[in-house]
Amino acid sequence: MTRSKLSKIINDINTLLLPVVCFGCNEQLYRGEKHMCTVCRHQLPLTEYTFNVENPIDRIFYGRINIKKANSFLFFTNHGIVKNLIHHLKYKGQEQIGEFLGDWFGLILKENSNLPAIHYVIPVPLHRKKLRKRGYNQTSLFAQQLAFHLNSRCNNQLLIKTANTKTQTKKTRLSRWYDNRSLYEITNQDLLKNKTILLVDDVITTGATMELCATEIKKVPGTTVFIASMAVVV
Ligand SMILES: [Zn+2]
């Protein structure tokens, strides 16, 4: 038996054993619904921002880092569907949510964006210890799906996180920035030279993480950076 057949069987067994609920509202899903019920799908707060015209996410980065353009798929709020989605994705082992969101966003970008050719889609990396603990980078499948729809390649080796930092939610933007200097590193300068990159993360809050990662990429000559996230706090 092939590995994928086996994993499909395991998936099917899981589906039978676990109650299948919506990741947005925790209600039971009906037949034909996957990940999210129809009601939540219709209520998802899509930003409808594009890579074509200026939007509030671009303004987060003004004067901080020379990126080309930023975009986010959803609005993040402290309650509700998007918060539940991200929570399941990051803390409940529901890696496939990233795939679901990336597939949806990727289709939209494919149809509505004047993005130039993207050489690499790069997910914001986790430190290897954190990666081991969680078992996956919650942004990887999202990045992979975007790469698929944009005819690009996802690369999660080019940018790595070199220091493990504790949760930063209680720190100010400035102290976070000081703590975070050169936490990220480019592993292959030559491969990045003159390339156009789509840098991807789960949620943009202050933009500090994206700023640090983009700064490392921009140190490589000739690089152009676009930014995308699953959700943005406004
Ligand atoms: Zn729902």
PDB file of C-alpha atoms and ligand atoms in Angstrom:
ATOM      1  CA  MET A   1       0.000   0.000   0.000  1.00  0.00           C
ATOM      2  CA  THR A   2       1.308   3.446  -0.857  1.00  0.00           C
ATOM      3  CA  ARG A   3       1.833   6.005   1.817  1.00  0.00           C
ATOM      4  CA  SER A   4      -0.833   8.316   0.436  1.00  0.00           C
ATOM      5  CA  LYS A   5      -3.388   5.498   0.315  1.00  0.00           C
ATOM      6  CA  LEU A   6      -2.590   4.666   3.904  1.00  0.00           C
ATOM      7  CA  SER A   7      -2.905   8.271   5.002  1.00  0.00           C
ATOM      8  CA  LYS A   8      -6.224   8.535   3.177  1.00  0.00           C
ATOM      9  CA  ILE A   9      -7.504   5.535   5.080  1.00  0.00           C
ATOM     10  CA  ILE A  10      -6.301   7.008   8.359  1.00  0.00           C
ATOM     11  CA  ASN A  11      -8.031  10.255   7.422  1.00  0.00           C
ATOM     12  CA  ASP A  12     -11.252   8.420   6.691  1.00  0.00           C
ATOM     13  CA  ILE A  13     -11.070   6.616  10.014  1.00  0.00           C
ATOM     14  CA  ASN A  14     -10.484   9.933  11.765  1.00  0.00           C
ATOM     15  CA  THR A  15     -13.494  11.390  10.004  1.00  0.00           C
ATOM     16  CA  LEU A  16     -15.613   8.529  11.293  1.00  0.00           C
ATOM     17  CA  LEU A  17     -14.336   8.719  14.841  1.00  0.00           C
ATOM     18  CA  LEU A  18     -14.154  12.432  15.429  1.00  0.00           C
ATOM     19  CA  PRO A  19     -17.209  14.645  15.308  1.00  0.00           C
ATOM     20  CA  VAL A  20     -16.677  16.801  12.236  1.00  0.00           C
ATOM     21  CA  VAL A  21     -17.267  20.373  13.232  1.00  0.00           C
ATOM     22  CA  CYS A  22     -16.906  23.724  11.575  1.00  0.00           C
ATOM     23  CA  PHE A  23     -13.631  25.479  12.410  1.00  0.00           C
ATOM     24  CA  GLY A  24     -15.477  28.776  12.443  1.00  0.00           C
ATOM     25  CA  CYS A  25     -18.419  28.104  14.781  1.00  0.00           C
ATOM     26  CA  ASN A  26     -17.901  24.544  16.118  1.00  0.00           C
ATOM     27  CA  GLU A  27     -21.290  23.429  14.807  1.00  0.00           C
ATOM     28  CA  GLN A  28     -21.493  19.997  13.218  1.00  0.00           C
ATOM     29  CA  LEU A  29     -20.821  19.972   9.478  1.00  0.00           C
ATOM     30  CA  TYR A  30     -23.337  18.647   6.966  1.00  0.00           C
ATOM     31  CA  ARG A  31     -22.485  16.184   4.248  1.00  0.00           C
ATOM     32  CA  GLY A  32     -20.484  17.899   1.519  1.00  0.00           C
ATOM     33  CA  GLU A  33     -19.190  20.620   3.815  1.00  0.00           C
ATOM     34  CA  LYS A  34     -15.458  20.606   4.491  1.00  0.00           C
ATOM     35  CA  HIS A  35     -13.553  22.539   7.172  1.00  0.00           C
ATOM     36  CA  MET A  36     -16.227  25.199   7.387  1.00  0.00           C
ATOM     37  CA  CYS A  37     -20.006  25.367   7.290  1.00  0.00           C
ATOM     38  CA  THR A  38     -21.778  27.270   4.548  1.00  0.00           C
ATOM     39  CA  VAL A  39     -22.910  29.986   6.958  1.00  0.00           C
ATOM     40  CA  CYS A  40     -19.349  30.708   8.120  1.00  0.00           C
ATOM     41  CA  ARG A  41     -18.038  30.666   4.567  1.00  0.00           C
ATOM     42  CA  HIS A  42     -20.497  33.395   3.681  1.00  0.00           C
ATOM     43  CA  GLN A  43     -19.628  35.349   6.808  1.00  0.00           C
ATOM     44  CA  LEU A  44     -15.848  35.213   6.387  1.00  0.00           C
ATOM     45  CA  PRO A  45     -14.629  38.818   6.484  1.00  0.00           C
ATOM     46  CA  LEU A  46     -12.649  38.975   3.256  1.00  0.00           C
ATOM     47  CA  THR A  47     -10.638  42.181   3.012  1.00  0.00           C
ATOM     48  CA  GLU A  48     -11.064  42.278  -0.758  1.00  0.00           C
ATOM     49  CA  TYR A  49      -7.797  44.188  -0.871  1.00  0.00           C
ATOM     50  CA  THR A  50      -5.680  43.542  -3.916  1.00  0.00           C
ATOM     51  CA  PHE A  51      -2.080  43.772  -5.035  1.00  0.00           C
ATOM     52  CA  ASN A  52      -3.224  46.317  -7.614  1.00  0.00           C
ATOM     53  CA  VAL A  53      -4.211  49.364  -5.564  1.00  0.00           C
ATOM     54  CA  GLU A  54      -2.930  50.811  -2.312  1.00  0.00           C
ATOM     55  CA  ASN A  55      -4.525  49.416   0.851  1.00  0.00           C
ATOM     56  CA  PRO A  56      -4.204  49.837   4.657  1.00  0.00           C
ATOM     57  CA  ILE A  57      -1.706  46.960   4.904  1.00  0.00           C
ATOM     58  CA  ASP A  58       0.703  48.801   2.631  1.00  0.00           C
ATOM     59  CA  ARG A  59       0.458  51.712   5.033  1.00  0.00           C
ATOM     60  CA  ILE A  60       1.530  49.501   7.981  1.00  0.00           C
ATOM     61  CA  PHE A  61       4.928  49.194   6.292  1.00  0.00           C
ATOM     62  CA  TYR A  62       5.402  52.729   4.992  1.00  0.00           C
ATOM     63  CA  GLY A  63       8.667  54.239   6.130  1.00  0.00           C
ATOM     64  CA  ARG A  64       9.768  50.960   7.704  1.00  0.00           C
ATOM     65  CA  ILE A  65      10.763  48.649   4.911  1.00  0.00           C
ATOM     66  CA  ASN A  66      10.910  48.966   1.156  1.00  0.00           C
ATOM     67  CA  ILE A  67       8.443  46.335   0.062  1.00  0.00           C
ATOM     68  CA  LYS A  68       6.560  46.479  -3.207  1.00  0.00           C
ATOM     69  CA  LYS A  69       3.046  45.711  -2.004  1.00  0.00           C
ATOM     70  CA  ALA A  70       1.145  43.960   0.779  1.00  0.00           C
ATOM     71  CA  ASN A  71      -2.136  42.120   0.967  1.00  0.00           C
ATOM     72  CA  SER A  72      -4.203  40.039   3.396  1.00  0.00           C
ATOM     73  CA  PHE A  73      -7.006  37.626   2.797  1.00  0.00           C
ATOM     74  CA  LEU A  74      -9.134  38.193   5.935  1.00  0.00           C
ATOM     75  CA  PHE A  75      -9.771  40.658   8.729  1.00  0.00           C
ATOM     76  CA  PHE A  76      -8.723  39.333  12.131  1.00  0.00           C
ATOM     77  CA  THR A  77     -10.876  40.276  15.097  1.00  0.00           C
ATOM     78  CA  ASN A  78     -10.648  39.170  18.716  1.00  0.00           C
ATOM     79  CA  HIS A  79     -13.842  37.177  18.441  1.00  0.00           C
ATOM     80  CA  GLY A  80     -15.412  35.085  15.788  1.00  0.00           C
ATOM     81  CA  ILE A  81     -14.722  32.918  12.818  1.00  0.00           C
ATOM     82  CA  VAL A  82     -11.245  34.085  11.837  1.00  0.00           C
ATOM     83  CA  LYS A  83      -9.921  33.923  15.375  1.00  0.00           C
ATOM     84  CA  ASN A  84     -11.273  30.370  15.683  1.00  0.00           C
ATOM     85  CA  LEU A  85      -9.711  29.382  12.372  1.00  0.00           C
ATOM     86  CA  ILE A  86      -6.276  30.682  13.324  1.00  0.00           C
ATOM     87  CA  HIS A  87      -6.528  29.149  16.789  1.00  0.00           C
ATOM     88  CA  HIS A  88      -7.304  25.708  15.372  1.00  0.00           C
ATOM     89  CA  LEU A  89      -4.527  26.122  12.832  1.00  0.00           C
ATOM     90  CA  LYS A  90      -1.868  27.109  15.356  1.00  0.00           C
ATOM     91  CA  TYR A  91      -2.792  25.323  18.540  1.00  0.00           C
ATOM     92  CA  LYS A  92      -5.120  22.446  17.695  1.00  0.00           C
ATOM     93  CA  GLY A  93      -3.101  20.601  15.079  1.00  0.00           C
ATOM     94  CA  GLN A  94      -5.441  21.557  12.233  1.00  0.00           C
ATOM     95  CA  GLU A  95      -2.735  22.151   9.656  1.00  0.00           C
ATOM     96  CA  GLN A  96      -5.149  21.729   6.738  1.00  0.00           C
ATOM     97  CA  ILE A  97      -6.788  25.081   7.529  1.00  0.00           C
ATOM     98  CA  GLY A  98      -3.743  26.732   5.967  1.00  0.00           C
ATOM     99  CA  GLU A  99      -4.309  24.751   2.809  1.00  0.00           C
ATOM    100  CA  PHE A 100      -7.986  25.675   2.750  1.00  0.00           C
ATOM    101  CA  LEU A 101      -7.247  29.399   3.121  1.00  0.00           C
ATOM    102  CA  GLY A 102      -4.334  29.310   0.672  1.00  0.00           C
ATOM    103  CA  ASP A 103      -6.406  27.587  -1.942  1.00  0.00           C
ATOM    104  CA  TRP A 104      -9.162  30.176  -1.692  1.00  0.00           C
ATOM    105  CA  PHE A 105      -6.846  33.204  -1.568  1.00  0.00           C
ATOM    106  CA  GLY A 106      -4.649  31.774  -4.316  1.00  0.00           C
ATOM    107  CA  LEU A 107      -7.594  31.476  -6.689  1.00  0.00           C
ATOM    108  CA  ILE A 108      -8.546  35.091  -6.022  1.00  0.00           C
ATOM    109  CA  LEU A 109      -4.977  36.291  -6.602  1.00  0.00           C
ATOM    110  CA  LYS A 110      -4.691  34.285  -9.776  1.00  0.00           C
ATOM    111  CA  GLU A 111      -7.724  36.021 -11.217  1.00  0.00           C
ATOM    112  CA  ASN A 112      -7.476  39.536  -9.836  1.00  0.00           C
ATOM    113  CA  SER A 113      -3.841  40.395  -9.355  1.00  0.00           C
ATOM    114  CA  ASN A 114      -1.296  42.046 -11.547  1.00  0.00           C
ATOM    115  CA  LEU A 115       1.477  40.366  -9.614  1.00  0.00           C
ATOM    116  CA  PRO A 116       4.679  39.913 -11.610  1.00  0.00           C
ATOM    117  CA  ALA A 117       6.261  36.463 -11.833  1.00  0.00           C
ATOM    118  CA  ILE A 118       7.010  35.327  -8.280  1.00  0.00           C
ATOM    119  CA  HIS A 119      10.189  33.251  -8.087  1.00  0.00           C
ATOM    120  CA  TYR A 120       9.671  32.017  -4.548  1.00  0.00           C
ATOM    121  CA  VAL A 121       6.876  32.033  -2.033  1.00  0.00           C
ATOM    122  CA  ILE A 122       8.550  32.032   1.380  1.00  0.00           C
ATOM    123  CA  PRO A 123       6.672  31.355   4.618  1.00  0.00           C
ATOM    124  CA  VAL A 124       7.843  33.152   7.751  1.00  0.00           C
ATOM    125  CA  PRO A 125       9.920  30.421   9.416  1.00  0.00           C
ATOM    126  CA  LEU A 126       9.601  28.988  12.902  1.00  0.00           C
ATOM    127  CA  HIS A 127      12.632  28.248  15.008  1.00  0.00           C
ATOM    128  CA  ARG A 128      13.474  24.542  14.713  1.00  0.00           C
ATOM    129  CA  LYS A 129      12.584  23.935  18.360  1.00  0.00           C
ATOM    130  CA  LYS A 130       9.168  25.463  17.907  1.00  0.00           C
ATOM    131  CA  LEU A 131       8.741  23.555  14.671  1.00  0.00           C
ATOM    132  CA  ARG A 132       9.498  20.316  16.473  1.00  0.00           C
ATOM    133  CA  LYS A 133       7.035  21.168  19.227  1.00  0.00           C
ATOM    134  CA  ARG A 134       4.165  22.100  16.902  1.00  0.00           C
ATOM    135  CA  GLY A 135       5.031  19.511  14.280  1.00  0.00           C
ATOM    136  CA  TYR A 136       4.473  21.889  11.375  1.00  0.00           C
ATOM    137  CA  ASN A 137       4.858  25.491  10.327  1.00  0.00           C
ATOM    138  CA  GLN A 138       1.282  26.796  10.301  1.00  0.00           C
ATOM    139  CA  THR A 139       2.077  28.997   7.304  1.00  0.00           C
ATOM    140  CA  SER A 140       3.642  26.306   5.085  1.00  0.00           C
ATOM    141  CA  LEU A 141       0.538  24.864   3.448  1.00  0.00           C
ATOM    142  CA  PHE A 142      -0.879  28.351   2.913  1.00  0.00           C
ATOM    143  CA  ALA A 143       2.379  29.316   1.162  1.00  0.00           C
ATOM    144  CA  GLN A 144       2.348  26.114  -0.875  1.00  0.00           C
ATOM    145  CA  GLN A 145      -1.175  26.724  -2.127  1.00  0.00           C
ATOM    146  CA  LEU A 146      -0.378  30.309  -3.076  1.00  0.00           C
ATOM    147  CA  ALA A 147       2.700  29.088  -4.943  1.00  0.00           C
ATOM    148  CA  PHE A 148       0.607  26.506  -6.748  1.00  0.00           C
ATOM    149  CA  HIS A 149      -1.956  29.041  -7.966  1.00  0.00           C
ATOM    150  CA  LEU A 150       0.678  31.628  -8.875  1.00  0.00           C
ATOM    151  CA  ASN A 151       2.781  29.104 -10.807  1.00  0.00           C
ATOM    152  CA  SER A 152       5.592  29.672  -8.367  1.00  0.00           C
ATOM    153  CA  ARG A 153       7.598  27.592  -5.915  1.00  0.00           C
ATOM    154  CA  CYS A 154       7.345  27.490  -2.165  1.00  0.00           C
ATOM    155  CA  ASN A 155      10.713  27.526  -0.442  1.00  0.00           C
ATOM    156  CA  ASN A 156      10.942  27.089   3.319  1.00  0.00           C
ATOM    157  CA  GLN A 157      14.727  26.663   3.422  1.00  0.00           C
ATOM    158  CA  LEU A 158      15.901  30.051   2.164  1.00  0.00           C
ATOM    159  CA  LEU A 159      14.863  31.975   5.258  1.00  0.00           C
ATOM    160  CA  ILE A 160      15.377  30.473   8.697  1.00  0.00           C
ATOM    161  CA  LYS A 161      14.821  31.630  12.244  1.00  0.00           C
ATOM    162  CA  THR A 162      18.041  31.444  14.215  1.00  0.00           C
ATOM    163  CA  ALA A 163      16.891  32.298  17.731  1.00  0.00           C
ATOM    164  CA  ASN A 164      13.957  31.065  19.725  1.00  0.00           C
ATOM    165  CA  THR A 165      12.024  33.926  21.277  1.00  0.00           C
ATOM    166  CA  LYS A 166       9.335  33.818  23.886  1.00  0.00           C
ATOM    167  CA  THR A 167       5.881  35.174  23.297  1.00  0.00           C
ATOM    168  CA  GLN A 168       6.051  38.839  22.482  1.00  0.00           C
ATOM    169  CA  THR A 169       2.501  39.979  22.955  1.00  0.00           C
ATOM    170  CA  LYS A 170       3.263  42.025  26.056  1.00  0.00           C
ATOM    171  CA  LYS A 171       6.203  43.909  24.625  1.00  0.00           C
ATOM    172  CA  THR A 172       6.125  47.219  22.855  1.00  0.00           C
ATOM    173  CA  ARG A 173       6.919  47.461  19.185  1.00  0.00           C
ATOM    174  CA  LEU A 174      10.270  49.068  19.898  1.00  0.00           C
ATOM    175  CA  SER A 175      11.486  46.543  22.455  1.00  0.00           C
ATOM    176  CA  ARG A 176      10.297  43.746  20.200  1.00  0.00           C
ATOM    177  CA  TRP A 177      12.363  45.219  17.423  1.00  0.00           C
ATOM    178  CA  TYR A 178      15.476  45.375  19.593  1.00  0.00           C
ATOM    179  CA  ASP A 179      14.976  41.798  20.783  1.00  0.00           C
ATOM    180  CA  ASN A 180      14.397  40.613  17.281  1.00  0.00           C
ATOM    181  CA  ARG A 181      17.394  42.000  15.464  1.00  0.00           C
ATOM    182  CA  SER A 182      18.918  39.383  13.177  1.00  0.00           C
ATOM    183  CA  LEU A 183      16.678  36.633  14.448  1.00  0.00           C
ATOM    184  CA  TYR A 184      16.229  35.615  10.858  1.00  0.00           C
ATOM    185  CA  GLU A 185      18.858  34.589   8.363  1.00  0.00           C
ATOM    186  CA  ILE A 186      19.140  33.930   4.639  1.00  0.00           C
ATOM    187  CA  THR A 187      20.701  30.542   3.928  1.00  0.00           C
ATOM    188  CA  ASN A 188      21.544  31.009   0.252  1.00  0.00           C
ATOM    189  CA  GLN A 189      22.266  34.535  -0.978  1.00  0.00           C
ATOM    190  CA  ASP A 190      22.982  33.456  -4.554  1.00  0.00           C
ATOM    191  CA  LEU A 191      19.650  31.759  -4.996  1.00  0.00           C
ATOM    192  CA  LEU A 192      17.828  34.927  -3.904  1.00  0.00           C
ATOM    193  CA  LYS A 193      19.786  37.424  -5.992  1.00  0.00           C
ATOM    194  CA  ASN A 194      17.520  39.455  -8.344  1.00  0.00           C
ATOM    195  CA  LYS A 195      14.487  37.409  -7.369  1.00  0.00           C
ATOM    196  CA  THR A 196      10.912  38.457  -6.698  1.00  0.00           C
ATOM    197  CA  ILE A 197       9.629  37.042  -3.429  1.00  0.00           C
ATOM    198  CA  LEU A 198       6.190  36.662  -1.921  1.00  0.00           C
ATOM    199  CA  LEU A 199       6.726  36.564   1.842  1.00  0.00           C
ATOM    200  CA  VAL A 200       3.852  34.928   3.694  1.00  0.00           C
ATOM    201  CA  ASP A 201       2.649  34.841   7.311  1.00  0.00           C
ATOM    202  CA  ASP A 202      -0.470  33.894   9.264  1.00  0.00           C
ATOM    203  CA  VAL A 203      -1.528  37.156  10.930  1.00  0.00           C
ATOM    204  CA  ILE A 204      -0.139  40.670  10.489  1.00  0.00           C
ATOM    205  CA  THR A 205      -0.529  42.677  13.684  1.00  0.00           C
ATOM    206  CA  THR A 206       2.169  45.319  14.049  1.00  0.00           C
ATOM    207  CA  GLY A 207       4.040  44.067  10.994  1.00  0.00           C
ATOM    208  CA  ALA A 208       7.209  43.584  13.065  1.00  0.00           C
ATOM    209  CA  THR A 209       7.840  39.978  12.020  1.00  0.00           C
ATOM    210  CA  MET A 210       7.287  40.705   8.341  1.00  0.00           C
ATOM    211  CA  GLU A 211       9.532  43.750   8.635  1.00  0.00           C
ATOM    212  CA  LEU A 212      12.378  41.681  10.083  1.00  0.00           C
ATOM    213  CA  CYS A 213      12.056  38.936   7.498  1.00  0.00           C
ATOM    214  CA  ALA A 214      11.722  41.363   4.598  1.00  0.00           C
ATOM    215  CA  THR A 215      14.763  43.260   5.877  1.00  0.00           C
ATOM    216  CA  GLU A 216      16.883  40.111   5.643  1.00  0.00           C
ATOM    217  CA  ILE A 217      15.627  39.373   2.136  1.00  0.00           C
ATOM    218  CA  LYS A 218      16.188  42.948   0.986  1.00  0.00           C
ATOM    219  CA  LYS A 219      19.860  42.721   2.019  1.00  0.00           C
ATOM    220  CA  VAL A 220      20.328  40.458  -0.992  1.00  0.00           C
ATOM    221  CA  PRO A 221      20.934  42.603  -4.106  1.00  0.00           C
ATOM    222  CA  GLY A 222      18.133  42.933  -6.620  1.00  0.00           C
ATOM    223  CA  THR A 223      15.367  41.397  -4.521  1.00  0.00           C
ATOM    224  CA  THR A 224      11.765  42.556  -4.711  1.00  0.00           C
ATOM    225  CA  VAL A 225       9.416  41.685  -1.854  1.00  0.00           C
ATOM    226  CA  PHE A 226       5.659  41.313  -1.816  1.00  0.00           C
ATOM    227  CA  ILE A 227       3.845  40.441   1.406  1.00  0.00           C
ATOM    228  CA  ALA A 228       0.713  38.386   1.996  1.00  0.00           C
ATOM    229  CA  SER A 229      -1.007  37.035   5.084  1.00  0.00           C
ATOM    230  CA  MET A 230      -4.029  34.968   5.986  1.00  0.00           C
ATOM    231  CA  ALA A 231      -5.389  37.765   8.146  1.00  0.00           C
ATOM    232  CA  VAL A 232      -4.670  41.297   9.303  1.00  0.00           C
ATOM    233  CA  VAL A 233      -5.528  43.101  12.530  1.00  0.00           C
ATOM    234  CA  VAL A 234      -6.922  46.531  11.692  1.00  0.00           C
TER     235      VAL A 234
HETATM  236 ZN    ZN B   1     -19.576  27.471  10.916  1.00  0.00          ZN
END
